[in-house]
mmCIF file of C-alpha atoms in Angstrom:
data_model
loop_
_atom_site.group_PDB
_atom_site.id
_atom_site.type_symbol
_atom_site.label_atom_id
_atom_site.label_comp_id
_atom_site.label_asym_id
_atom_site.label_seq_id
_atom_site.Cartn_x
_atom_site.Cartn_y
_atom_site.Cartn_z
ATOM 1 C CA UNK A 10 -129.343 -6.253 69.178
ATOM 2 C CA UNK A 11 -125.705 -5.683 68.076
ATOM 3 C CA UNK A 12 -123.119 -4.438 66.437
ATOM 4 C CA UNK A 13 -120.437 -6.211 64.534
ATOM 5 C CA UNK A 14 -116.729 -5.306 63.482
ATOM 6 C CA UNK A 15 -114.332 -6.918 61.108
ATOM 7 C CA UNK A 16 -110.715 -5.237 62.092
ATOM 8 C CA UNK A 17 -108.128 -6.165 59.856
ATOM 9 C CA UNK A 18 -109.666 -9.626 59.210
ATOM 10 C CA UNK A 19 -107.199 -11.220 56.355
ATOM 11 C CA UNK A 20 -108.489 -15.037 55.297
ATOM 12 C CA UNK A 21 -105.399 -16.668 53.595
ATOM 13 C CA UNK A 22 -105.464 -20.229 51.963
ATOM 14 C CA UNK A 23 -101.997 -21.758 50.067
ATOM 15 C CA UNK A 24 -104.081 -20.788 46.627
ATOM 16 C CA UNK A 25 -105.642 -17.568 47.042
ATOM 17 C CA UNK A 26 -106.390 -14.853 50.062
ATOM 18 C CA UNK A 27 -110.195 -14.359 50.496
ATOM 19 C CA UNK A 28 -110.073 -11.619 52.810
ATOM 20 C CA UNK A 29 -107.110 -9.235 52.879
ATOM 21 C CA UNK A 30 -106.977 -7.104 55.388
ATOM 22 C CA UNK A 31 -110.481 -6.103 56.220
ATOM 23 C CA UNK A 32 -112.002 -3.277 58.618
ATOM 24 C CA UNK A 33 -115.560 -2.991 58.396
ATOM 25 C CA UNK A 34 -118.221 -1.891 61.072
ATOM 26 C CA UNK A 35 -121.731 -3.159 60.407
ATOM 27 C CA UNK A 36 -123.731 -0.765 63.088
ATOM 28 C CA UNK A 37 -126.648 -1.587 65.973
ATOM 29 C CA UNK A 38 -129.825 -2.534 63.791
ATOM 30 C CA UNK A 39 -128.287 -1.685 60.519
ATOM 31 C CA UNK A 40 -128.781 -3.561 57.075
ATOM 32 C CA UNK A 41 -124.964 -3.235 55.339
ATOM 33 C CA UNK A 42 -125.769 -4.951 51.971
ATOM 34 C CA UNK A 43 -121.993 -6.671 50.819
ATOM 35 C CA UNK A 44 -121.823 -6.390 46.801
ATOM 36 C CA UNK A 45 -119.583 -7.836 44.176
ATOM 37 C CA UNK A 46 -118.685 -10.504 41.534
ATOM 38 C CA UNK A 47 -118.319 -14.474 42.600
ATOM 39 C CA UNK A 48 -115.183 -14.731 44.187
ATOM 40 C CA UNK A 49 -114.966 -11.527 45.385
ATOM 41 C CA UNK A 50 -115.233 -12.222 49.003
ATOM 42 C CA UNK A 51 -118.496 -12.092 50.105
ATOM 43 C CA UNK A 52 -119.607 -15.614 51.563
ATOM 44 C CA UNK A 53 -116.137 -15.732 53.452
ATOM 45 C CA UNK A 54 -116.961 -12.635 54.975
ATOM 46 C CA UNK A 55 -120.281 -14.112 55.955
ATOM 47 C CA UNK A 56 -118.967 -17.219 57.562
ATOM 48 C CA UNK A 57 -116.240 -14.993 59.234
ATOM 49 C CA UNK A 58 -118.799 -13.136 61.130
ATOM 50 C CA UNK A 59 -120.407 -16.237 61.808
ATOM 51 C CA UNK A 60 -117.758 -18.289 63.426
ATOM 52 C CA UNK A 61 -117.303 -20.835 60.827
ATOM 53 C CA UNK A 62 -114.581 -19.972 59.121
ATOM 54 C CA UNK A 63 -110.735 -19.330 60.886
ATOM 55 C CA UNK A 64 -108.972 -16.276 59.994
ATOM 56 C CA UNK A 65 -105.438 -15.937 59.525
ATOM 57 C CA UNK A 66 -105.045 -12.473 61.074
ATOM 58 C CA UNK A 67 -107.014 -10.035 62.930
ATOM 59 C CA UNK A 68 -110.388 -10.245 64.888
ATOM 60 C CA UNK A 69 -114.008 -10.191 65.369
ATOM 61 C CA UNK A 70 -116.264 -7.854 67.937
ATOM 62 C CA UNK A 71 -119.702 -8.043 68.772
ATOM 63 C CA UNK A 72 -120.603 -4.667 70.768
ATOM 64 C CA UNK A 73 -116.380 -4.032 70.970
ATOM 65 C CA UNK A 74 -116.467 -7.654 72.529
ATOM 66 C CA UNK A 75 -113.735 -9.448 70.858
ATOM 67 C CA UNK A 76 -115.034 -12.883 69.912
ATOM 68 C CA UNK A 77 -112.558 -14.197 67.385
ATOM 69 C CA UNK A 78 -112.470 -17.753 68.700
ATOM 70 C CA UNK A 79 -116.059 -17.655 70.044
ATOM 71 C CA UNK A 80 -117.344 -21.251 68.530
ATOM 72 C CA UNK A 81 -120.517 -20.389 66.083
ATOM 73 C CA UNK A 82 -123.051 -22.044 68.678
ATOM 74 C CA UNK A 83 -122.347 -19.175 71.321
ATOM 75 C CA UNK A 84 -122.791 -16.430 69.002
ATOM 76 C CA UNK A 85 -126.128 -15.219 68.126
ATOM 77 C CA UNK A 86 -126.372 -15.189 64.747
ATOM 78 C CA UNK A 87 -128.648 -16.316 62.292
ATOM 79 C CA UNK A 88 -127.597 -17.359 58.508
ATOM 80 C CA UNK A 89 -129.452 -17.937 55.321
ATOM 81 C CA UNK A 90 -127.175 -19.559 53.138
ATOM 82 C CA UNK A 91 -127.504 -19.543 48.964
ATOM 83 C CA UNK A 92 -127.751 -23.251 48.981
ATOM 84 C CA UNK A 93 -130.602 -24.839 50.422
ATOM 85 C CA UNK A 94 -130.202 -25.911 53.759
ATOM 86 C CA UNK A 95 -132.884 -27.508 55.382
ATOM 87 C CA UNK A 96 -134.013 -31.134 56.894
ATOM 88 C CA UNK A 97 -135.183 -32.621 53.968
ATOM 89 C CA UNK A 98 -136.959 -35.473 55.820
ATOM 90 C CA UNK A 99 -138.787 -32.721 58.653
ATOM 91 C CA UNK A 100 -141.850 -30.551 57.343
ATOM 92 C CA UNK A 101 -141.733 -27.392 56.904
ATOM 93 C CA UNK A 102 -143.203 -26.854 60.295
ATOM 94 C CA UNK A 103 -140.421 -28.859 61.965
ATOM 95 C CA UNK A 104 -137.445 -27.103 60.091
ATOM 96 C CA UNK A 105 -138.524 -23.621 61.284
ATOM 97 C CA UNK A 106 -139.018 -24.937 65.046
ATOM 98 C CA UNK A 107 -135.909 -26.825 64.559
ATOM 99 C CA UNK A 108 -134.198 -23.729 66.432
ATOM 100 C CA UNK A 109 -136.697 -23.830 69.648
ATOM 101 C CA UNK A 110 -136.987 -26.700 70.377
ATOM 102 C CA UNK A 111 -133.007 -27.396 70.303
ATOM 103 C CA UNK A 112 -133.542 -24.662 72.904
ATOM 104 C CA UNK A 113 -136.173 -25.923 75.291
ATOM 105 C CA UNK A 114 -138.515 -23.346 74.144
ATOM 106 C CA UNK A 115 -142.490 -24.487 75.415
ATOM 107 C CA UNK A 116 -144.352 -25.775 72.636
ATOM 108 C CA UNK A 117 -146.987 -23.486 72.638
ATOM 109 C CA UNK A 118 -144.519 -20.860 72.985
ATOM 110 C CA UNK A 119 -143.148 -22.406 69.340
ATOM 111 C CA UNK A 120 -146.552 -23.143 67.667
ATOM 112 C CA UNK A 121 -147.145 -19.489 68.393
ATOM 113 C CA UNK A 122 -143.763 -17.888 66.892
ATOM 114 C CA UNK A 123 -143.482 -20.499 63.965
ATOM 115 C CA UNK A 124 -146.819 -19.426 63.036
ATOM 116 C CA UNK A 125 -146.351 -15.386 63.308
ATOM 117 C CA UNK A 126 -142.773 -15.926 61.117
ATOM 118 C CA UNK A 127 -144.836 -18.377 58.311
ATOM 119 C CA UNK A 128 -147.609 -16.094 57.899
ATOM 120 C CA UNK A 129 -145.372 -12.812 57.750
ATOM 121 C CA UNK A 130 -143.381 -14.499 55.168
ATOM 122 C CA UNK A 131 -146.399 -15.774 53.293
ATOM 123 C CA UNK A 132 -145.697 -19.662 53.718
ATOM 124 C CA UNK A 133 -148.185 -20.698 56.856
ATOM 125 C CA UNK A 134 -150.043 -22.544 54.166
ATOM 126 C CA UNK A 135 -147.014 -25.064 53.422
ATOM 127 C CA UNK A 136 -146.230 -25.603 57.430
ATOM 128 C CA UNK A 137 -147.361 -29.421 56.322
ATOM 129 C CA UNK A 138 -145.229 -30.202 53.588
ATOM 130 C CA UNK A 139 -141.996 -31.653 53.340
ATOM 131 C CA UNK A 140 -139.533 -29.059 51.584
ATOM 132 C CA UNK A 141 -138.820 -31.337 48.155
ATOM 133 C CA UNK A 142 -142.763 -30.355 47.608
ATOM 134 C CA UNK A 143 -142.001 -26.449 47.370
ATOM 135 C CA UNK A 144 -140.152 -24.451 44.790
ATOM 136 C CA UNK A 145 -136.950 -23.043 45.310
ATOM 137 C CA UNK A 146 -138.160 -19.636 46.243
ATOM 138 C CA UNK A 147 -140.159 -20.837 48.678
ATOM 139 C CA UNK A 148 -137.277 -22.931 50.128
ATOM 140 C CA UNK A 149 -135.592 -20.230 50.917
ATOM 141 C CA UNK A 150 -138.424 -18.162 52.631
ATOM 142 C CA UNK A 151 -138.148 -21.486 55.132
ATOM 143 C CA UNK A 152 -134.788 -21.099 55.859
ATOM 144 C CA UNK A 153 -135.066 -17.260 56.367
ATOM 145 C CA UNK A 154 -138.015 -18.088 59.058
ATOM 146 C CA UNK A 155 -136.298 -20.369 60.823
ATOM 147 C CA UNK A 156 -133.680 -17.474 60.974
ATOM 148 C CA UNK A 157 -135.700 -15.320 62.401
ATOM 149 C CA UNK A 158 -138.205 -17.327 64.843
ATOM 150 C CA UNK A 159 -135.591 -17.676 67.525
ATOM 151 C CA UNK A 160 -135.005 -13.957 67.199
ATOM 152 C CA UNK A 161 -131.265 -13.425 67.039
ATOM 153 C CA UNK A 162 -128.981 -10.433 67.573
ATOM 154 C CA UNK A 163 -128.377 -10.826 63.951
ATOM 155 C CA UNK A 164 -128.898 -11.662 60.685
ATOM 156 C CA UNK A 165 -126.647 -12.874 58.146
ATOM 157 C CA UNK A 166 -128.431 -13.147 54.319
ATOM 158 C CA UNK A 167 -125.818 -15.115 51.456
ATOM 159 C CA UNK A 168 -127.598 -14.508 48.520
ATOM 160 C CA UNK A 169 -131.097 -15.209 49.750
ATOM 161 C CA UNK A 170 -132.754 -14.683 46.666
ATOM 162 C CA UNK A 171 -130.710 -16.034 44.106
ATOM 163 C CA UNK A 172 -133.381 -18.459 43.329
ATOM 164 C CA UNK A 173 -136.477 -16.970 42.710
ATOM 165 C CA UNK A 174 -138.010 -15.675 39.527
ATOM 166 C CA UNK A 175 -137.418 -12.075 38.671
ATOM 167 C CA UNK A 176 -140.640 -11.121 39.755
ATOM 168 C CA UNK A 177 -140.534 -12.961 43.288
ATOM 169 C CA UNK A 178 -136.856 -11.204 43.568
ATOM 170 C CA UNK A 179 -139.020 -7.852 43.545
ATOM 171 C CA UNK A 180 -141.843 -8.804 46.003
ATOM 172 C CA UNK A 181 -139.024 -10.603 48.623
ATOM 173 C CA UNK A 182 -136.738 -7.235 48.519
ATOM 174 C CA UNK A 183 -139.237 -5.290 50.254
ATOM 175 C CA UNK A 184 -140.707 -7.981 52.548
ATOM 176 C CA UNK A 185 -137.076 -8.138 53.817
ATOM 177 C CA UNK A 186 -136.727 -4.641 54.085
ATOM 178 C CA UNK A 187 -139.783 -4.323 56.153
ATOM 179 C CA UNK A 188 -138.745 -7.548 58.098
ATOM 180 C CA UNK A 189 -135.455 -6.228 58.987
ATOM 181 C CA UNK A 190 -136.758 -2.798 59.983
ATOM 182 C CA UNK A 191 -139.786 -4.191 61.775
ATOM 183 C CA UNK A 192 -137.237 -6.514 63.950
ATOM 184 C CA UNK A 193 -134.557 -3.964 64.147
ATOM 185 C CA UNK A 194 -132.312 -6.709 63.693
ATOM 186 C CA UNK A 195 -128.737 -5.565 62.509
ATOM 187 C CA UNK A 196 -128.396 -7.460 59.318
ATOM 188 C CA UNK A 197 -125.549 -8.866 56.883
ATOM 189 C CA UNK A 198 -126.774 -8.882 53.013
ATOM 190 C CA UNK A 199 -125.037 -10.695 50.687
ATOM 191 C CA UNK A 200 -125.662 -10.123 46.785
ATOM 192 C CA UNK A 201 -124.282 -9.348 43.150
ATOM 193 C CA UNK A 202 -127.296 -7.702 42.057
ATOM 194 C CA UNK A 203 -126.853 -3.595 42.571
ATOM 195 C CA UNK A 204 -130.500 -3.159 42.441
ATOM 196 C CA UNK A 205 -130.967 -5.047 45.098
ATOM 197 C CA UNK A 206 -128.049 -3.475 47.048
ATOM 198 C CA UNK A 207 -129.692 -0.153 46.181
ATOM 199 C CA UNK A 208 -133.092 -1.016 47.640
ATOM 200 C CA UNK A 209 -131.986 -2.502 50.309
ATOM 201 C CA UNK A 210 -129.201 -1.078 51.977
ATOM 202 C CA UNK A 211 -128.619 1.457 54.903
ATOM 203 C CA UNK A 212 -125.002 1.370 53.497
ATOM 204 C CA UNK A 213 -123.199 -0.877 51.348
ATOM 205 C CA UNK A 214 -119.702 -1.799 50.684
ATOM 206 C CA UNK A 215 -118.832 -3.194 47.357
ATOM 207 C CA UNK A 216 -115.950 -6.194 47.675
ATOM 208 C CA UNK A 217 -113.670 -7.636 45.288
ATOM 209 C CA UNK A 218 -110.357 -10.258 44.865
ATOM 210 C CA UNK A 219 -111.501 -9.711 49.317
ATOM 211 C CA UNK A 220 -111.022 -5.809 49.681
ATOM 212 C CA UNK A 221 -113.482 -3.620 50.350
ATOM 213 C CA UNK A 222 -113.429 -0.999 47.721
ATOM 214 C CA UNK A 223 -116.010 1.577 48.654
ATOM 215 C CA UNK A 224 -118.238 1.582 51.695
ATOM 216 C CA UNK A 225 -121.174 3.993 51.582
ATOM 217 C CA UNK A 226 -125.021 5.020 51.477
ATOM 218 C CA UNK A 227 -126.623 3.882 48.077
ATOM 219 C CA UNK A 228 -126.130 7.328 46.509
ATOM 220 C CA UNK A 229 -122.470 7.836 47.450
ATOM 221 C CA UNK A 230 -121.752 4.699 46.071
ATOM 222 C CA UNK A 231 -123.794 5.545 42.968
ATOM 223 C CA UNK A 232 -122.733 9.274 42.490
ATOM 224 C CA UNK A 233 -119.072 9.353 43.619
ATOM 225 C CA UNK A 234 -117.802 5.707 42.936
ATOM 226 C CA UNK A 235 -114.653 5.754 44.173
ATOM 227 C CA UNK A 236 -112.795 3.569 41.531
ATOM 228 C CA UNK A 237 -113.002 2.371 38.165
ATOM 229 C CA UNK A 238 -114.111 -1.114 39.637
ATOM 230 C CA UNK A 239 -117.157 0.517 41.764
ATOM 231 C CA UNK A 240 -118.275 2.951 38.768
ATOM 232 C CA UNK A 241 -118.638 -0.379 36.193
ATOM 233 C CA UNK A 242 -119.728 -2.639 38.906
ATOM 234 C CA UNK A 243 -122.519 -0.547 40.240
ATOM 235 C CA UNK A 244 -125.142 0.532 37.914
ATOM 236 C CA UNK A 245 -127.084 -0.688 35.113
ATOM 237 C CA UNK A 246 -126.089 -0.642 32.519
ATOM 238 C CA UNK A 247 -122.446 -0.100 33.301
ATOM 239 C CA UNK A 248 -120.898 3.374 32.706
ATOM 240 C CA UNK A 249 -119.571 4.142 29.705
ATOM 241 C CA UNK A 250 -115.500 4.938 29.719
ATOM 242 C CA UNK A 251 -113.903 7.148 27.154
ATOM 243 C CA UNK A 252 -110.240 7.532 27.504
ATOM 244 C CA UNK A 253 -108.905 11.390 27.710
ATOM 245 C CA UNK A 254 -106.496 13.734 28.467
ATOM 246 C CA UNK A 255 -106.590 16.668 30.818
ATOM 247 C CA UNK A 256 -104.935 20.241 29.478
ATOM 248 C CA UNK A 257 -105.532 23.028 32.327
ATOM 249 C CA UNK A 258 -109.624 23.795 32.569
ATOM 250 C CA UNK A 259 -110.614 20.687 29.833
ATOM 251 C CA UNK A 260 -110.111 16.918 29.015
ATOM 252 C CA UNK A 261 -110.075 16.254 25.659
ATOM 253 C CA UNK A 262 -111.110 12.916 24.022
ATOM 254 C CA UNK A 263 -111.053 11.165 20.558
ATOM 255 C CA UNK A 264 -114.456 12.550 20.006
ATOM 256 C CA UNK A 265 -113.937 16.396 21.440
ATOM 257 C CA UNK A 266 -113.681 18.048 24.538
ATOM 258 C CA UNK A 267 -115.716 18.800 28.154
ATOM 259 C CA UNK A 268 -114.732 21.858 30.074
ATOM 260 C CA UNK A 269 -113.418 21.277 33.352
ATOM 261 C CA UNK A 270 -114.884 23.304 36.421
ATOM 262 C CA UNK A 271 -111.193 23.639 37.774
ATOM 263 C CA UNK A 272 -108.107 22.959 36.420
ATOM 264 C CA UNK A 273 -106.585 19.783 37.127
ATOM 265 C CA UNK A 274 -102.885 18.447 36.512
ATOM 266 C CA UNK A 275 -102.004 17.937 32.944
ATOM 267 C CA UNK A 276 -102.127 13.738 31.759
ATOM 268 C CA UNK A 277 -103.696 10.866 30.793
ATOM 269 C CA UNK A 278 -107.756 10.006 32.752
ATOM 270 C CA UNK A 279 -110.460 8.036 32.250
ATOM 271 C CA UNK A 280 -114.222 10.011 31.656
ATOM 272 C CA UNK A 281 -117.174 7.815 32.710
ATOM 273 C CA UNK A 282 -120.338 8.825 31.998
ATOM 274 C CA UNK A 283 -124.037 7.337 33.308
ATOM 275 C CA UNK A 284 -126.261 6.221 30.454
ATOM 276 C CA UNK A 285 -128.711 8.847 31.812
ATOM 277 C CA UNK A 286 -126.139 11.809 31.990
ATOM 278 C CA UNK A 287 -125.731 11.704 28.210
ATOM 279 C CA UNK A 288 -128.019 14.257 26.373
ATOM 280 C CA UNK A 289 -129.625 13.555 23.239
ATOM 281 C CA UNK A 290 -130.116 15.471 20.403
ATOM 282 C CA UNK A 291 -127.956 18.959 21.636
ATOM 283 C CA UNK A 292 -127.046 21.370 18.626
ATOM 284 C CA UNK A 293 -124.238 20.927 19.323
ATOM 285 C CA UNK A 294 -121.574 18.437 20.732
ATOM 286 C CA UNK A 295 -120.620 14.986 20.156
ATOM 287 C CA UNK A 296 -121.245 13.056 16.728
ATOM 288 C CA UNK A 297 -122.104 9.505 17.116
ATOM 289 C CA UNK A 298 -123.556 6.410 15.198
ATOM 290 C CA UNK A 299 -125.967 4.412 16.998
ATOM 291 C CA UNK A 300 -125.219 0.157 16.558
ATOM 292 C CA UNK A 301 -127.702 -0.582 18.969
ATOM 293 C CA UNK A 302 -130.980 -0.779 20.260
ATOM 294 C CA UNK A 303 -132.405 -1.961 23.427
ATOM 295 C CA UNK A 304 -136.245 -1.961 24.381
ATOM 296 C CA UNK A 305 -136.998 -1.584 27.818
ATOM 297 C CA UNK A 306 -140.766 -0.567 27.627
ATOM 298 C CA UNK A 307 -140.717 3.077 29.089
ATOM 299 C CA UNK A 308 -137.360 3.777 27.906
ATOM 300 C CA UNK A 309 -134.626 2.807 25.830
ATOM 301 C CA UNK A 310 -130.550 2.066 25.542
ATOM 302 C CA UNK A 311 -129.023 2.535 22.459
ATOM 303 C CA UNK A 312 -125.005 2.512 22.155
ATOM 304 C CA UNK A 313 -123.510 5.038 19.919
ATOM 305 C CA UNK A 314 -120.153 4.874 18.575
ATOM 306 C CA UNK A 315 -118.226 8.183 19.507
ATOM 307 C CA UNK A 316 -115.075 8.305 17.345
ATOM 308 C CA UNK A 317 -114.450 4.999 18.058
ATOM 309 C CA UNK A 318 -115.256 5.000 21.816
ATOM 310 C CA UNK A 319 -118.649 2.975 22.325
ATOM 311 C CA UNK A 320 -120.896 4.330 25.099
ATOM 312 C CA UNK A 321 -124.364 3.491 25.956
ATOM 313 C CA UNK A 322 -127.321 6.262 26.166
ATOM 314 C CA UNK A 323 -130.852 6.200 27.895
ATOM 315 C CA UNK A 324 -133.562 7.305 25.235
ATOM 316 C CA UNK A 325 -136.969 7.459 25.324
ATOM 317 C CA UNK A 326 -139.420 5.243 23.181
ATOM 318 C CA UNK A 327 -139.174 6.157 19.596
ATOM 319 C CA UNK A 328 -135.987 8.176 20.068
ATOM 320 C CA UNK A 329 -132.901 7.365 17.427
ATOM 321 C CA UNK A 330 -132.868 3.995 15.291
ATOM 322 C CA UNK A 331 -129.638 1.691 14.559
ATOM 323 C CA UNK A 332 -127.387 3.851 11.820
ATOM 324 C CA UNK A 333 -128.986 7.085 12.742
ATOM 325 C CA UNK A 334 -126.288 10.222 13.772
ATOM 326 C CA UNK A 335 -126.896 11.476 16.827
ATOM 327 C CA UNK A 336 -125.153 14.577 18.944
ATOM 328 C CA UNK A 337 -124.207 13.902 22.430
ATOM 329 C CA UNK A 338 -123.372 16.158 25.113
ATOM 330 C CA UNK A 339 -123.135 15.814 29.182
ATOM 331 C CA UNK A 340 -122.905 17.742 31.929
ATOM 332 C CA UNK A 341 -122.274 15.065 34.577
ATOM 333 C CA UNK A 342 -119.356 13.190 34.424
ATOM 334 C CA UNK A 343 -116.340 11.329 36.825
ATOM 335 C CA UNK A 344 -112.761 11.706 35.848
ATOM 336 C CA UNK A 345 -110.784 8.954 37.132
ATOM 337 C CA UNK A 346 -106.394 8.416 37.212
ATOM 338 C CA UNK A 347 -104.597 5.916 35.553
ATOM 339 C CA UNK A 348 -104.414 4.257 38.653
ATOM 340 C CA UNK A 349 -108.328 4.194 38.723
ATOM 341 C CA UNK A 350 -108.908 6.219 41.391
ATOM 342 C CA UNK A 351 -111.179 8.827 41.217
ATOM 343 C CA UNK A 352 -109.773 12.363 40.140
ATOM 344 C CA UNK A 353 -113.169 14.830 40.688
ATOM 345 C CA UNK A 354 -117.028 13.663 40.274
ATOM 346 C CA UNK A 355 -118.361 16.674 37.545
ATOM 347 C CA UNK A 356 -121.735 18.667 38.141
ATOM 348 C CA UNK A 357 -122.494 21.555 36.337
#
């Protein structure tokens, strides 16, 4: 297998700079999971590691091998694009030994791996058919087993499931999870869904306007956000923001205070709090109104208006209705500066 490295990558067209400036280490047998909005980055990133796209400044290592202007055919590297891509007028058993047989691989050689990939990835039974015939989901199981049947150093996933119903989404996550570990393959994931980036990911690093914000395990990312960006991007639903002001052990907000467990300099901050932290129904404590309700079968969201400030509030079923006062109180919260970095990450 291998590892990769991005140092100081910047990717700069007349219009707009994709990349800007960009170290990242994706490590031997790893699964990095990239996150962020359209635009942010991602897919550029991708095709950087892949050799299709030039860079305007810095360079590309495989195993501290610098392979910047290594054409994409001599790297070993395997990519599942969003978009299908596949030879519309080959069957599905022909697209996956597409890869092979370019190689000189011996057929039965092929007819054995094709098979072990389509019947891990629960598709052996459409090896006949053309790929027009399948749905969309299943299209892009092909494309991951071709991927994977010629066994590459590794694995580079744009949005692979971007397609599929919600409840395919769900099945695929831990199929690849299993894949990936299974193979030991180090492996590039690609998505703008943080659940996924939660399951999924050894580490991830959350991208956007082609920075990397935050790079981290799941619950670093999730916990201690870094930035404003990374606290509203990651998590659902987003964290709430109240704006505040800190004076010596406290920050104060339109709707009351939270004591600090150290003093911080006096000024203007940002609280976010998790729609979990919040604490329902404390004697005492915040005073909102809720506006509204959201069903979610075990639980609940409601969004309660605190002096003004809106936040949103995990209940459970049968908890407050729409115009009923509630009191709010938390003991987890993340202070953040005007600049949007993060000040302290509150336990207590």
């Amino acid at each position: 297998m291998t590892s990769i490295r991005l140092e100081r990558v910047t990717v700069a067209y007349p219009a707009v700079t994709a990349l800007d400036d960009v170290t990242l280490n994706v490590e031997d047998r790893e699964l990095l999971v990239l996150i962020g909005p359209s635009g942010s980055g991602k897919t550029t990133l991708m095709r950087v590691v892949a050799g299709l796209e030039n860079i305007t400044d810095g360079d590309v290592l495989y195993d501290g091998e610098i392979v910047t202007t290594m054409p994409p055919r001599e790297r070993d590297i395997s990519m599942v694009f969003q978009e299908k891509v596949l030879f519309s007028h080959k069957s599905v058993r022909k697209n996956v030994s597409f890869p092979l047989e370019v190689r000189g691989v011996r057929r039965e050689e092929i007819d054995r791996r094709v098979l072990a990939e389509t019947r891990m990835l629960a598709i052996a039974r459409f090896l006949e058919r053309m790929p027009k015939d399948l749905a969309a989901g299943h299209q892009q199981l092909v494309q991951a087993a071709r991927a994977l049947v010629r066994r590459p150093s590794a694995l580079l996933l744009d949005e692979p499931l971007s397609r599929m119903d919600a409840a395919a989404r769900k099945t695929m996550r831990t199929e690849i999870r299993l894949l990936q570990r299974g193979y030991g393959v180090t492996t590039l994931y690609a998505t703008n869904d943080h659940e996924e980036a939660m399951v999924l990911g050894d580490r991830i690093a959350v991208l956007n306007e082609g920075r990397i914000h935050q790079l981290g395990t799941p619950a670093e990312i999730y916990r201690e956000p870094i930035d404003l960006f990374t606290a509203g991007f990651v998590g659902s639903p987003p964290m709430s923001f109240l704006p505040g002001d800190v004076t010596g052990r406290e920050v104060r907000m339109a709707c009351g205070y939270l004591p600090l467990p150290h003093g911080l300099a006096p000024g203007p901050v940002t609280v976010g709090v998790r729609a979990h932290d919040w604490e329902i129904g404390a004697p005492a404590g915040f005073t909102g109104v809720v506006g509204m309700y959201e069903n979610h079968g075990d639980h609940g969201y409601v969004q309660a208006d605190l002096s003004g400030d809106e936040v949103t509030v995990r209940v459970d079923i049968g908890g407050p209705h729409v115009g009923d006062t509630v009191k709010l109180w938390t003991r987890r919260f993340h202070i953040f500066d005007t600049s949007g970095r993060a000040i302290c990450h509150v336990r207590q």
